[in-house]
Amino acid sequence: MGGANGKSGHRVWRNARLATMADGAAGLGAVEKGAVVARDGLIVYAGPEADMPSTAAEAVDCDGRWITPGLIDCHTHLVYAGNRANEFEMRLAGATYEEVARAGGGIVSSVKSLRAASEDELVAQTLPRLDALMAEGITTVEVKSGYGLDADNEKKSLRAARRLADERPVTVRATCLAAHALPPEAKGDRDAFIDLVADTILPQVAAEKLADAVDGFCEGIAFSPEQMARVFDKAKALGLPVKLHADQLSNLHGAALAARYGALSADHLEYTDEEGAAAMAKAGTVATILPGAYYFIRETKKPPVDLFRRHGVKMAVATDSNPGTSPLTSLLLTMNMAATLFGMTVDECLAGVTREAARALGLLDKTGTLEAGKSADLAIWDIERPAELVYRMGFNPLHARIWRGQ
Ligand code: DI6
Ligand code: FE
């Protein structure tokens, strides 16, 4: 698209159809003959072209293309080294994800690879995955640690995550997931490792401002609700919001635990029950739906999307991009999976990768919808109707990606 960098930092996109995704608007908050005006990287107007304020800037003619908010992938483990294609082959031969993990594979094998990699190598290995996401219009991505599992390697992962934002025009939110798995040196002592997370890793991460949130894996193969509560107590004391991998492989009532701590989101949720859904609704905790992991580990229990609807729980949709259970770097394909596998509607899928994903990151005041005052993060699409973004598999109709007005 042409320059149209106006005087006084204005940019204008006109002759577009907008899916504003504004909270409270019906459906996609669509505007047929729409325009977006940005100034100094912020949206100053998004609405009917007829009512747009006049500026000195030359407008970009969008030829009737659709503009959505820039997409947001609100749950990824993008920073890792190597891959686990070997375990994929084991599982194809019949092993389950939990069997692979108990046999010393799984998360711990990614820990070995990450510890052996330098920060520079981690950044270099992660950039192609980030580029794949950005090629589909992602303007904000959350990136978790969780393959370091000691203070130095968790911090190395989080620094690598932060550095992605220096390398590419994208917003990165870093999340400390030190309570992800038990490292080999813990010799099976889960409580002692949780002490290390709460007393050493989180305080250092907070002191160096390396994370925007704290996450954990509450599961039989990982940590108990009591252990996660210790981590959350410390996160709260350090002023960091929390999120949780909850009820992915069994129902340990992780969703209710997350809600009790006012978590931004609880994620996965295949085994969440009605009590969990009700608690999330009450706390305003977003349900992050991760169909890539469900698909890849051939889970059969679906997240209770209908319960979330009935209780008014907001739903985000994310890739969970990681080497073990979701080697997925397409948020468009993820939307297709959420619709096809879980029966989410087109409107729910699109809200899930924009407005609700922003909410799940605590960023709804800054991005996720086309509304005045928010960052001018836009995706412009060569499509006739928004359903095409959910319907296709393996096709990318992105025409342009705008981050902070550029
Ligand atoms: N749940 C998942 O699906 C990923 N982490 C988690 O807590 C798996 C990460 C991995 O297998 O590497
Ligand atoms: Fe995850």
Coordinates of C-alpha atoms and ligand atoms in Angstrom, one line a residue:
M1 CA 0.0 0.0 0.0
G2 CA 1.2 3.5 -0.8
G3 CA 2.9 5.7 1.8
A4 CA 0.2 8.2 2.8
N5 CA 2.3 9.4 5.7
G6 CA 0.5 12.7 6.3
K7 CA 1.7 15.8 7.9
S8 CA 1.5 15.7 11.7
G9 CA 1.8 11.9 11.7
H10 CA -1.6 11.2 10.3
R11 CA -2.5 8.1 8.2
V12 CA -5.8 7.4 6.6
W13 CA -7.3 4.2 5.2
R14 CA -10.6 4.7 3.3
N15 CA -13.0 2.8 1.1
A16 CA -12.7 -0.2 3.4
R17 CA -15.1 -2.5 5.2
L18 CA -14.3 -2.6 8.9
A19 CA -14.7 -5.3 11.5
T20 CA -14.2 -3.0 14.4
M21 CA -14.8 -5.8 17.0
A22 CA -15.9 -3.1 19.4
D23 CA -17.0 -4.5 22.7
G24 CA -20.8 -4.5 23.0
A25 CA -21.3 -3.9 19.3
A26 CA -23.4 -6.5 17.5
G27 CA -21.5 -9.3 15.7
L28 CA -18.2 -8.0 14.3
G29 CA -19.1 -4.3 14.7
A30 CA -19.0 -4.1 10.9
V31 CA -18.9 -0.8 9.0
E32 CA -19.6 -1.1 5.3
K33 CA -18.1 2.2 3.9
G34 CA -15.5 2.7 6.5
A35 CA -12.3 4.6 7.2
V36 CA -9.6 4.5 9.8
V37 CA -7.6 7.6 10.7
A38 CA -4.4 7.2 12.8
R39 CA -2.2 9.8 14.3
D40 CA 1.2 9.2 15.9
G41 CA 0.5 5.5 15.9
L42 CA -2.9 5.7 17.6
I43 CA -6.4 5.3 16.1
V44 CA -8.2 8.7 16.2
Y45 CA -11.2 7.6 14.2
A46 CA -12.7 4.3 13.0
G47 CA -16.2 4.4 11.5
P48 CA -18.2 5.5 8.5
E49 CA -16.1 7.3 5.9
A50 CA -18.8 9.9 5.6
D51 CA -18.2 11.1 9.1
M52 CA -14.4 10.9 9.2
P53 CA -12.5 14.0 10.3
S54 CA -10.6 15.8 7.6
T55 CA -6.8 15.6 7.7
A56 CA -4.0 16.8 5.5
A57 CA -2.9 13.2 5.0
E58 CA -3.4 11.5 1.6
A59 CA -5.7 8.5 2.1
V60 CA -4.9 4.9 1.2
D61 CA -7.8 3.6 -1.0
C62 CA -8.5 0.0 0.3
D63 CA -10.7 -0.9 -2.7
G64 CA -13.4 -2.3 -0.4
R65 CA -11.0 -4.6 1.4
W66 CA -11.8 -5.7 5.0
I67 CA -9.8 -4.2 7.9
T68 CA -9.8 -6.1 11.2
P69 CA -7.8 -5.2 14.3
G70 CA -4.2 -6.7 14.0
L71 CA -4.4 -10.3 15.2
I72 CA -3.2 -11.2 18.6
D73 CA -1.8 -14.6 19.5
C74 CA -2.3 -14.6 23.3
H75 CA -0.7 -18.0 24.2
T76 CA 2.6 -19.2 22.7
H77 CA 5.7 -20.9 23.8
L78 CA 7.5 -19.5 20.8
V79 CA 11.0 -19.3 22.3
Y80 CA 12.6 -22.8 22.2
A81 CA 15.5 -24.6 20.7
G82 CA 15.4 -27.6 18.4
N83 CA 12.2 -29.5 17.9
R84 CA 10.5 -32.7 19.0
A85 CA 9.7 -34.4 15.7
N86 CA 11.2 -37.6 17.2
E87 CA 8.5 -37.7 19.8
F88 CA 5.9 -37.1 17.1
E89 CA 7.1 -40.3 15.5
M90 CA 6.9 -42.1 18.9
R91 CA 3.4 -41.0 19.3
L92 CA 2.5 -42.1 15.7
A93 CA 3.8 -45.5 16.8
G94 CA 1.3 -45.5 19.7
A95 CA 2.8 -43.7 22.7
T96 CA 0.7 -41.1 24.5
Y97 CA 1.9 -37.6 25.3
E98 CA 2.0 -38.5 29.0
E99 CA 3.9 -41.7 28.3
V100 CA 6.5 -39.8 26.3
A101 CA 6.8 -37.3 29.1
R102 CA 7.3 -40.0 31.8
A103 CA 9.9 -41.6 29.6
G104 CA 12.1 -38.5 29.9
G105 CA 10.9 -36.9 26.7
G106 CA 8.4 -34.1 26.6
I107 CA 9.0 -30.7 28.1
V108 CA 12.2 -31.9 29.7
S109 CA 13.8 -32.7 26.4
S110 CA 13.1 -29.1 25.3
V111 CA 14.7 -28.0 28.6
K112 CA 18.0 -29.7 27.6
S113 CA 18.0 -28.1 24.2
L114 CA 17.2 -24.6 25.5
R115 CA 19.8 -24.7 28.2
A116 CA 22.4 -25.6 25.6
A117 CA 21.4 -22.6 23.4
S118 CA 22.7 -19.1 23.8
E119 CA 20.3 -16.1 24.0
D120 CA 21.4 -15.1 20.4
E121 CA 20.7 -18.7 19.2
L122 CA 17.3 -18.7 20.8
V123 CA 16.4 -15.4 19.2
A124 CA 17.6 -16.6 15.8
Q125 CA 15.7 -19.9 16.1
T126 CA 12.5 -18.1 17.2
L127 CA 12.4 -15.4 14.5
P128 CA 11.2 -17.7 11.7
R129 CA 8.3 -18.8 13.8
L130 CA 7.5 -15.2 14.7
D131 CA 7.7 -14.2 11.0
A132 CA 5.2 -17.0 10.1
L133 CA 2.7 -15.5 12.6
M134 CA 3.3 -12.0 11.5
A135 CA 2.8 -12.9 7.8
E136 CA -0.9 -13.6 8.8
G137 CA -1.4 -10.1 10.4
I138 CA -0.3 -10.7 14.0
T139 CA 0.6 -7.4 15.7
T140 CA 0.8 -8.7 19.3
V141 CA 2.2 -12.0 20.5
E142 CA 2.5 -13.4 24.0
V143 CA 5.6 -15.5 24.6
K144 CA 6.2 -17.8 27.6
S145 CA 9.3 -19.1 29.2
G146 CA 9.1 -22.5 30.8
Y147 CA 11.9 -24.5 29.1
G148 CA 14.6 -23.0 31.3
L149 CA 13.4 -24.1 34.7
D150 CA 16.2 -22.4 36.6
A151 CA 16.8 -18.8 37.2
D152 CA 19.5 -18.2 34.6
N153 CA 17.7 -20.1 31.8
E154 CA 14.3 -18.7 32.6
K155 CA 15.7 -15.2 32.4
K156 CA 17.6 -16.1 29.2
S157 CA 14.3 -17.2 27.7
L158 CA 12.5 -14.0 28.8
R159 CA 15.3 -11.8 27.5
A160 CA 15.1 -13.6 24.2
A161 CA 11.3 -13.0 24.1
R162 CA 11.8 -9.3 24.9
R163 CA 14.4 -9.0 22.1
L164 CA 12.0 -10.3 19.5
A165 CA 10.3 -6.8 19.8
D166 CA 13.7 -5.2 18.9
E167 CA 14.0 -7.4 15.9
R168 CA 10.5 -7.1 14.4
P169 CA 7.7 -4.5 14.4
V170 CA 5.4 -6.3 16.8
T171 CA 4.2 -6.0 20.4
V172 CA 5.6 -8.8 22.6
R173 CA 4.2 -9.7 26.1
A174 CA 6.5 -12.0 28.0
T175 CA 5.1 -14.5 30.6
C176 CA 7.2 -16.4 33.2
L177 CA 6.1 -20.0 33.1
A178 CA 8.8 -21.3 35.4
A179 CA 6.3 -23.7 37.0
H180 CA 5.9 -25.6 33.8
A181 CA 7.7 -28.9 34.5
L182 CA 10.1 -30.5 37.0
P183 CA 13.7 -30.2 35.9
P184 CA 15.9 -33.3 36.2
E185 CA 18.1 -31.7 39.0
A186 CA 15.0 -31.4 41.2
K187 CA 15.1 -35.2 41.6
G188 CA 11.4 -35.5 41.9
D189 CA 11.0 -33.0 44.7
R190 CA 8.1 -30.8 43.4
D191 CA 7.7 -28.8 46.6
A192 CA 11.4 -27.9 46.6
F193 CA 11.2 -26.8 43.0
I194 CA 8.2 -24.6 43.8
D195 CA 10.2 -23.0 46.6
L196 CA 12.9 -22.2 44.0
V197 CA 10.3 -20.7 41.7
A198 CA 8.6 -18.6 44.4
D199 CA 11.7 -17.6 46.4
T200 CA 14.3 -17.2 43.7
I201 CA 13.1 -17.2 40.1
L202 CA 10.0 -15.0 40.3
P203 CA 11.7 -12.3 42.5
Q204 CA 14.7 -12.1 40.1
V205 CA 12.4 -12.0 37.0
A206 CA 10.3 -9.3 38.6
A207 CA 13.3 -7.2 39.7
E208 CA 14.7 -7.3 36.2
K209 CA 11.2 -6.5 34.7
L210 CA 11.5 -9.5 32.4
A211 CA 7.9 -10.6 32.6
D212 CA 4.4 -9.1 32.2
A213 CA 2.6 -12.0 33.8
V214 CA 3.1 -15.4 35.6
D215 CA 1.8 -18.7 34.3
G216 CA 1.9 -22.3 35.5
F217 CA 1.0 -25.8 34.5
C218 CA -1.5 -27.3 36.9
E219 CA -1.7 -31.0 36.0
G220 CA -1.0 -34.5 37.2
I221 CA 2.3 -34.5 35.2
A222 CA 3.2 -31.0 36.5
F223 CA 2.0 -29.1 39.6
S224 CA -0.9 -29.4 42.0
P225 CA -3.4 -26.7 42.7
E226 CA -1.7 -26.1 46.2
Q227 CA 1.7 -25.8 44.5
M228 CA 0.3 -23.4 41.9
A229 CA -1.3 -21.3 44.7
R230 CA 2.1 -20.8 46.2
V231 CA 3.4 -19.5 42.9
F232 CA 0.3 -17.2 42.5
D233 CA 0.7 -15.8 46.0
K234 CA 4.2 -14.8 45.2
A235 CA 3.2 -13.4 41.8
K236 CA 0.5 -11.2 43.4
A237 CA 3.0 -10.0 46.1
L238 CA 5.4 -9.0 43.2
G239 CA 2.5 -7.2 41.4
L240 CA 2.4 -9.6 38.4
P241 CA -0.9 -10.8 37.0
V242 CA -1.4 -14.5 36.6
K243 CA -2.7 -17.0 34.1
L244 CA -2.9 -20.8 34.2
H245 CA -2.6 -23.9 32.0
A246 CA -5.7 -25.5 33.5
D247 CA -7.7 -28.7 33.2
Q248 CA -5.9 -29.7 30.0
L249 CA -5.5 -33.5 30.6
S250 CA -7.7 -33.9 33.7
N251 CA -9.9 -31.9 36.0
L252 CA -7.8 -30.6 38.9
H253 CA -10.2 -27.6 39.2
G254 CA -7.5 -25.3 37.8
A255 CA -10.0 -23.0 36.2
A256 CA -11.6 -22.3 39.6
L257 CA -8.1 -21.8 41.1
A258 CA -7.2 -19.3 38.4
A259 CA -10.5 -17.5 38.9
R260 CA -9.9 -17.3 42.7
Y261 CA -6.7 -15.4 41.9
G262 CA -8.4 -13.1 39.5
A263 CA -6.3 -14.6 36.6
L264 CA -6.3 -12.8 33.3
S265 CA -7.0 -16.1 31.6
A266 CA -7.2 -19.8 32.2
D267 CA -6.1 -21.8 29.2
H268 CA -6.8 -25.2 27.5
L269 CA -9.8 -26.1 29.8
E270 CA -10.8 -29.4 28.1
Y271 CA -11.8 -30.9 31.4
T272 CA -13.3 -27.8 33.1
D273 CA -16.7 -28.3 34.7
E274 CA -19.6 -26.0 35.3
E275 CA -18.3 -24.8 38.7
G276 CA -15.1 -23.7 37.0
A277 CA -16.9 -21.9 34.2
A278 CA -19.1 -20.1 36.7
A279 CA -16.1 -19.1 38.8
M280 CA -14.3 -17.7 35.6
A281 CA -17.4 -15.7 34.6
K282 CA -17.6 -14.2 38.1
A283 CA -13.9 -13.3 38.1
G284 CA -13.8 -12.0 34.5
T285 CA -11.1 -14.6 33.7
V286 CA -10.9 -15.2 29.9
A287 CA -11.1 -18.8 28.6
T288 CA -8.2 -19.3 26.1
I289 CA -9.2 -22.1 23.7
L290 CA -6.2 -23.9 22.2
P291 CA -7.4 -26.3 19.4
G292 CA -3.9 -26.9 18.1
A293 CA -2.8 -28.9 21.2
Y294 CA -6.2 -30.7 21.2
Y295 CA -5.7 -31.7 17.6
F296 CA -2.0 -32.5 17.8
I297 CA -2.2 -34.8 20.9
R298 CA -5.5 -36.3 19.6
E299 CA -7.4 -35.3 22.7
T300 CA -11.0 -36.4 22.5
K301 CA -12.5 -34.3 25.3
K302 CA -13.5 -30.9 24.0
P303 CA -13.4 -27.7 26.0
P304 CA -17.0 -26.9 27.2
V305 CA -17.5 -24.0 24.8
D306 CA -21.3 -24.2 25.5
L307 CA -20.8 -23.8 29.2
F308 CA -18.6 -20.8 28.6
R309 CA -21.3 -19.2 26.4
R310 CA -24.0 -19.9 28.9
H311 CA -22.0 -18.4 31.8
G312 CA -20.8 -15.5 29.7
V313 CA -17.2 -16.4 29.9
K314 CA -15.2 -14.5 27.2
M315 CA -13.2 -16.8 24.9
A316 CA -9.9 -16.2 23.3
V317 CA -8.3 -18.4 20.6
A318 CA -4.5 -19.0 20.4
T319 CA -2.0 -21.2 18.8
D320 CA -0.2 -22.5 21.9
S321 CA 2.7 -22.7 19.5
N322 CA 5.2 -25.1 21.2
P323 CA 7.5 -28.0 20.1
G324 CA 5.6 -30.7 22.0
T325 CA 1.9 -30.4 21.7
S326 CA 1.2 -27.7 19.1
P327 CA 3.9 -27.0 16.5
L328 CA 1.6 -24.5 15.0
T329 CA 2.4 -21.1 13.7
S330 CA -0.8 -20.1 11.9
L331 CA -3.5 -18.3 13.8
L332 CA -5.8 -18.5 10.7
L333 CA -5.6 -22.3 10.8
T334 CA -6.2 -22.1 14.5
M335 CA -9.5 -20.3 14.0
N336 CA -10.5 -22.9 11.5
M337 CA -9.8 -25.6 14.1
A338 CA -11.7 -23.8 16.8
A339 CA -14.7 -23.6 14.5
T340 CA -14.5 -27.1 13.0
L341 CA -13.5 -29.0 16.1
F342 CA -15.3 -27.0 18.8
G343 CA -18.2 -25.4 17.0
M344 CA -17.1 -21.9 17.7
T345 CA -18.8 -19.3 15.4
V346 CA -17.0 -17.1 13.0
D347 CA -17.8 -14.1 15.2
E348 CA -16.4 -15.9 18.3
C349 CA -13.3 -17.0 16.4
L350 CA -12.5 -13.5 15.2
A351 CA -13.2 -12.0 18.6
G352 CA -11.0 -14.7 20.1
V353 CA -7.9 -13.6 18.1
T354 CA -8.6 -9.8 18.5
R355 CA -10.6 -8.3 21.4
E356 CA -10.7 -11.3 23.7
A357 CA -7.0 -12.1 23.1
A358 CA -6.2 -8.5 24.1
R359 CA -8.4 -9.0 27.2
A360 CA -6.5 -12.2 28.1
L361 CA -3.3 -10.2 28.0
G362 CA -4.7 -7.2 30.0
L363 CA -4.2 -5.1 26.9
L364 CA -7.8 -4.3 26.0
D365 CA -7.3 -0.6 26.6
K366 CA -4.4 -0.6 24.1
T367 CA -5.3 -2.9 21.2
G368 CA -7.7 -5.6 20.0
T369 CA -10.4 -3.4 18.5
L370 CA -10.7 -0.6 15.9
E371 CA -11.6 2.2 18.3
A372 CA -10.3 5.7 18.9
G373 CA -7.5 5.8 21.5
K374 CA -6.1 2.4 20.7
S375 CA -2.9 1.5 18.9
A376 CA -3.3 1.6 15.1
D377 CA -2.7 -2.1 14.8
L378 CA -4.6 -3.3 11.6
A379 CA -4.8 -6.2 9.3
I380 CA -6.1 -5.5 5.8
W381 CA -7.5 -8.5 4.0
D382 CA -8.2 -9.5 0.4
I383 CA -11.5 -11.1 1.2
E384 CA -15.2 -10.6 0.4
R385 CA -16.5 -11.7 3.8
P386 CA -14.9 -12.2 7.2
A387 CA -15.9 -15.9 7.3
E388 CA -13.2 -16.5 4.7
L389 CA -10.6 -15.9 7.5
V390 CA -12.0 -18.9 9.4
Y391 CA -13.1 -21.1 6.5
R392 CA -9.8 -21.5 4.5
M393 CA -7.0 -23.9 5.5
G394 CA -3.5 -23.0 4.6
F395 CA -4.3 -19.9 2.5
N396 CA -3.2 -16.4 3.6
P397 CA -5.3 -13.5 2.2
L398 CA -3.4 -10.8 4.1
H399 CA -2.9 -7.7 2.0
A400 CA -1.2 -5.5 4.6
R401 CA -0.2 -5.4 8.2
I402 CA 0.0 -2.1 10.1
W403 CA 1.6 -2.0 13.6
R404 CA 1.3 1.3 15.5
G405 CA 0.3 3.1 12.4
Q406 CA 3.2 1.9 10.2
Ligands
DI6_1 N1 0.6 -27.6 28.0 C1 1.0 -27.7 26.8 O1 0.2 -28.1 25.9 C2 2.4 -27.3 26.6 N2 2.7 -26.9 27.9 C3 1.7 -27.0 28.7 O2 1.8 -26.7 29.8 C4 3.3 -28.4 26.2 C5 4.7 -28.0 26.1 C6 5.6 -29.0 25.6 O3 5.2 -30.2 25.5 O4 6.7 -28.7 25.2
FE2 FE 0.7 -23.7 26.5

